[in-house]
């Protein structure tokens, strides 16, 4: 087997094992942190339920007026923004890890 093919396969496996789970975690954390920061005065905690594979932010609104103001349209718009923040954070994480991996490979060639 060619040395280049072996290195490529090892990098692909490394990518799947290290980068993909990390990027997923960064996306979930960023998404929930967006919700937490958006409702900072009402948010109490961020929860991860491993059994059901869900994450959510607990928000305790102080009164019914604030709770009613958070209707489905507002919630959907906030979810879209949180998804965008999560995807940007995940992309940034993946790019930085690949950049570091590329620098390591480049330095090993010298």
PDB file of C-alpha atoms in Angstrom:
ATOM      1  CA  UNK A   1       0.000   0.000   0.000  1.00  0.00           C
ATOM      2  CA  UNK A   2       1.260   3.434  -0.897  1.00  0.00           C
ATOM      3  CA  UNK A   3       2.411   5.601   2.003  1.00  0.00           C
ATOM      4  CA  UNK A   4       0.248   8.508   0.813  1.00  0.00           C
ATOM      5  CA  UNK A   5      -2.899   6.352   0.720  1.00  0.00           C
ATOM      6  CA  UNK A   6      -2.176   5.060   4.217  1.00  0.00           C
ATOM      7  CA  UNK A   7      -1.720   8.603   5.566  1.00  0.00           C
ATOM      8  CA  UNK A   8      -4.936   9.700   3.840  1.00  0.00           C
ATOM      9  CA  UNK A   9      -6.883   6.814   5.352  1.00  0.00           C
ATOM     10  CA  UNK A  10      -5.481   7.502   8.820  1.00  0.00           C
ATOM     11  CA  UNK A  11      -6.362  11.188   8.550  1.00  0.00           C
ATOM     12  CA  UNK A  12      -9.880  10.282   7.411  1.00  0.00           C
ATOM     13  CA  UNK A  13     -10.323   7.960  10.408  1.00  0.00           C
ATOM     14  CA  UNK A  14      -8.864  10.623  12.718  1.00  0.00           C
ATOM     15  CA  UNK A  15     -11.327  13.118  11.241  1.00  0.00           C
ATOM     16  CA  UNK A  16     -14.259  10.804  11.894  1.00  0.00           C
ATOM     17  CA  UNK A  17     -13.180   9.881  15.411  1.00  0.00           C
ATOM     18  CA  UNK A  18     -11.996  13.246  16.733  1.00  0.00           C
ATOM     19  CA  UNK A  19     -13.410  16.089  14.703  1.00  0.00           C
ATOM     20  CA  UNK A  20     -17.001  15.048  13.972  1.00  0.00           C
ATOM     21  CA  UNK A  21     -18.063  14.350  17.595  1.00  0.00           C
ATOM     22  CA  UNK A  22     -16.293  17.507  18.760  1.00  0.00           C
ATOM     23  CA  UNK A  23     -17.989  19.579  16.075  1.00  0.00           C
ATOM     24  CA  UNK A  24     -21.376  18.140  17.035  1.00  0.00           C
ATOM     25  CA  UNK A  25     -20.761  18.945  20.698  1.00  0.00           C
ATOM     26  CA  UNK A  26     -19.640  22.496  19.863  1.00  0.00           C
ATOM     27  CA  UNK A  27     -22.755  22.980  17.736  1.00  0.00           C
ATOM     28  CA  UNK A  28     -25.079  21.814  20.527  1.00  0.00           C
ATOM     29  CA  UNK A  29     -23.305  23.896  23.196  1.00  0.00           C
ATOM     30  CA  UNK A  30     -23.341  27.010  20.993  1.00  0.00           C
ATOM     31  CA  UNK A  31     -27.020  26.537  20.179  1.00  0.00           C
ATOM     32  CA  UNK A  32     -27.996  26.252  23.836  1.00  0.00           C
ATOM     33  CA  UNK A  33     -25.682  29.077  24.918  1.00  0.00           C
ATOM     34  CA  UNK A  34     -27.445  31.301  22.394  1.00  0.00           C
ATOM     35  CA  UNK A  35     -30.771  30.511  24.051  1.00  0.00           C
ATOM     36  CA  UNK A  36     -29.245  31.032  27.492  1.00  0.00           C
ATOM     37  CA  UNK A  37     -27.750  34.400  26.574  1.00  0.00           C
ATOM     38  CA  UNK A  38     -30.907  35.503  24.759  1.00  0.00           C
ATOM     39  CA  UNK A  39     -32.964  34.954  27.945  1.00  0.00           C
ATOM     40  CA  UNK A  40     -30.149  35.598  30.405  1.00  0.00           C
ATOM     41  CA  UNK A  41     -32.313  37.215  33.062  1.00  0.00           C
ATOM     42  CA  UNK A  42     -34.791  34.293  33.015  1.00  0.00           C
ATOM     43  CA  UNK A  43     -32.515  31.303  32.221  1.00  0.00           C
ATOM     44  CA  UNK A  44     -31.579  29.021  35.047  1.00  0.00           C
ATOM     45  CA  UNK A  45     -29.648  26.134  33.481  1.00  0.00           C
ATOM     46  CA  UNK A  46     -28.682  24.202  30.361  1.00  0.00           C
ATOM     47  CA  UNK A  47     -29.558  20.510  30.488  1.00  0.00           C
ATOM     48  CA  UNK A  48     -28.253  17.551  28.487  1.00  0.00           C
ATOM     49  CA  UNK A  49     -30.317  14.379  28.500  1.00  0.00           C
ATOM     50  CA  UNK A  50     -28.063  11.593  27.275  1.00  0.00           C
ATOM     51  CA  UNK A  51     -30.792   8.934  27.425  1.00  0.00           C
ATOM     52  CA  UNK A  52     -33.034  10.792  24.971  1.00  0.00           C
ATOM     53  CA  UNK A  53     -30.175  12.564  23.122  1.00  0.00           C
ATOM     54  CA  UNK A  54     -31.628  16.029  23.750  1.00  0.00           C
ATOM     55  CA  UNK A  55     -30.380  19.340  25.072  1.00  0.00           C
ATOM     56  CA  UNK A  56     -32.474  22.240  26.289  1.00  0.00           C
ATOM     57  CA  UNK A  57     -32.318  25.460  28.247  1.00  0.00           C
ATOM     58  CA  UNK A  58     -34.639  25.959  31.193  1.00  0.00           C
ATOM     59  CA  UNK A  59     -36.211  29.418  31.073  1.00  0.00           C
ATOM     60  CA  UNK A  60     -38.430  30.583  33.940  1.00  0.00           C
ATOM     61  CA  UNK A  61     -40.440  33.600  32.837  1.00  0.00           C
ATOM     62  CA  UNK A  62     -41.336  35.900  35.753  1.00  0.00           C
ATOM     63  CA  UNK A  63     -44.962  36.480  34.720  1.00  0.00           C
ATOM     64  CA  UNK A  64     -47.634  35.463  32.235  1.00  0.00           C
ATOM     65  CA  UNK A  65     -47.096  38.557  30.060  1.00  0.00           C
ATOM     66  CA  UNK A  66     -43.484  37.615  29.378  1.00  0.00           C
ATOM     67  CA  UNK A  67     -44.473  34.008  28.796  1.00  0.00           C
ATOM     68  CA  UNK A  68     -47.231  34.969  26.336  1.00  0.00           C
ATOM     69  CA  UNK A  69     -44.834  37.312  24.509  1.00  0.00           C
ATOM     70  CA  UNK A  70     -42.694  34.305  23.674  1.00  0.00           C
ATOM     71  CA  UNK A  71     -45.108  32.908  21.102  1.00  0.00           C
ATOM     72  CA  UNK A  72     -44.462  30.313  18.386  1.00  0.00           C
ATOM     73  CA  UNK A  73     -43.288  32.866  15.798  1.00  0.00           C
ATOM     74  CA  UNK A  74     -40.732  34.349  18.190  1.00  0.00           C
ATOM     75  CA  UNK A  75     -39.632  30.874  19.207  1.00  0.00           C
ATOM     76  CA  UNK A  76     -39.184  29.757  15.581  1.00  0.00           C
ATOM     77  CA  UNK A  77     -37.149  32.871  14.732  1.00  0.00           C
ATOM     78  CA  UNK A  78     -34.946  32.300  17.781  1.00  0.00           C
ATOM     79  CA  UNK A  79     -34.436  28.635  16.830  1.00  0.00           C
ATOM     80  CA  UNK A  80     -33.281  29.663  13.338  1.00  0.00           C
ATOM     81  CA  UNK A  81     -30.754  32.110  14.806  1.00  0.00           C
ATOM     82  CA  UNK A  82     -29.567  29.539  17.359  1.00  0.00           C
ATOM     83  CA  UNK A  83     -29.124  26.955  14.584  1.00  0.00           C
ATOM     84  CA  UNK A  84     -27.073  29.451  12.582  1.00  0.00           C
ATOM     85  CA  UNK A  85     -24.878  30.246  15.596  1.00  0.00           C
ATOM     86  CA  UNK A  86     -24.391  26.527  16.238  1.00  0.00           C
ATOM     87  CA  UNK A  87     -23.454  25.775  12.639  1.00  0.00           C
ATOM     88  CA  UNK A  88     -21.007  28.707  12.507  1.00  0.00           C
ATOM     89  CA  UNK A  89     -19.348  27.570  15.734  1.00  0.00           C
ATOM     90  CA  UNK A  90     -19.153  23.994  14.455  1.00  0.00           C
ATOM     91  CA  UNK A  91     -17.632  25.125  11.150  1.00  0.00           C
ATOM     92  CA  UNK A  92     -15.111  27.305  12.974  1.00  0.00           C
ATOM     93  CA  UNK A  93     -14.155  24.427  15.276  1.00  0.00           C
ATOM     94  CA  UNK A  94     -13.707  22.029  12.340  1.00  0.00           C
ATOM     95  CA  UNK A  95     -11.687  24.583  10.367  1.00  0.00           C
ATOM     96  CA  UNK A  96      -9.345  25.276  13.295  1.00  0.00           C
ATOM     97  CA  UNK A  97      -8.806  21.575  14.004  1.00  0.00           C
ATOM     98  CA  UNK A  98      -8.098  20.862  10.321  1.00  0.00           C
ATOM     99  CA  UNK A  99      -5.750  23.846  10.190  1.00  0.00           C
ATOM    100  CA  UNK A 100      -3.841  22.575  13.232  1.00  0.00           C
ATOM    101  CA  UNK A 101      -3.722  19.085  11.723  1.00  0.00           C
ATOM    102  CA  UNK A 102      -2.423  20.556   8.452  1.00  0.00           C
ATOM    103  CA  UNK A 103       0.295  22.491  10.266  1.00  0.00           C
ATOM    104  CA  UNK A 104       1.345  19.343  12.142  1.00  0.00           C
ATOM    105  CA  UNK A 105       1.553  17.373   8.883  1.00  0.00           C
ATOM    106  CA  UNK A 106       3.472  20.211   7.225  1.00  0.00           C
ATOM    107  CA  UNK A 107       5.953  20.435  10.102  1.00  0.00           C
ATOM    108  CA  UNK A 108       6.483  16.651  10.037  1.00  0.00           C
ATOM    109  CA  UNK A 109       7.418  16.829   6.345  1.00  0.00           C
ATOM    110  CA  UNK A 110      10.271  19.251   7.077  1.00  0.00           C
TER     111      UNK A 110
END
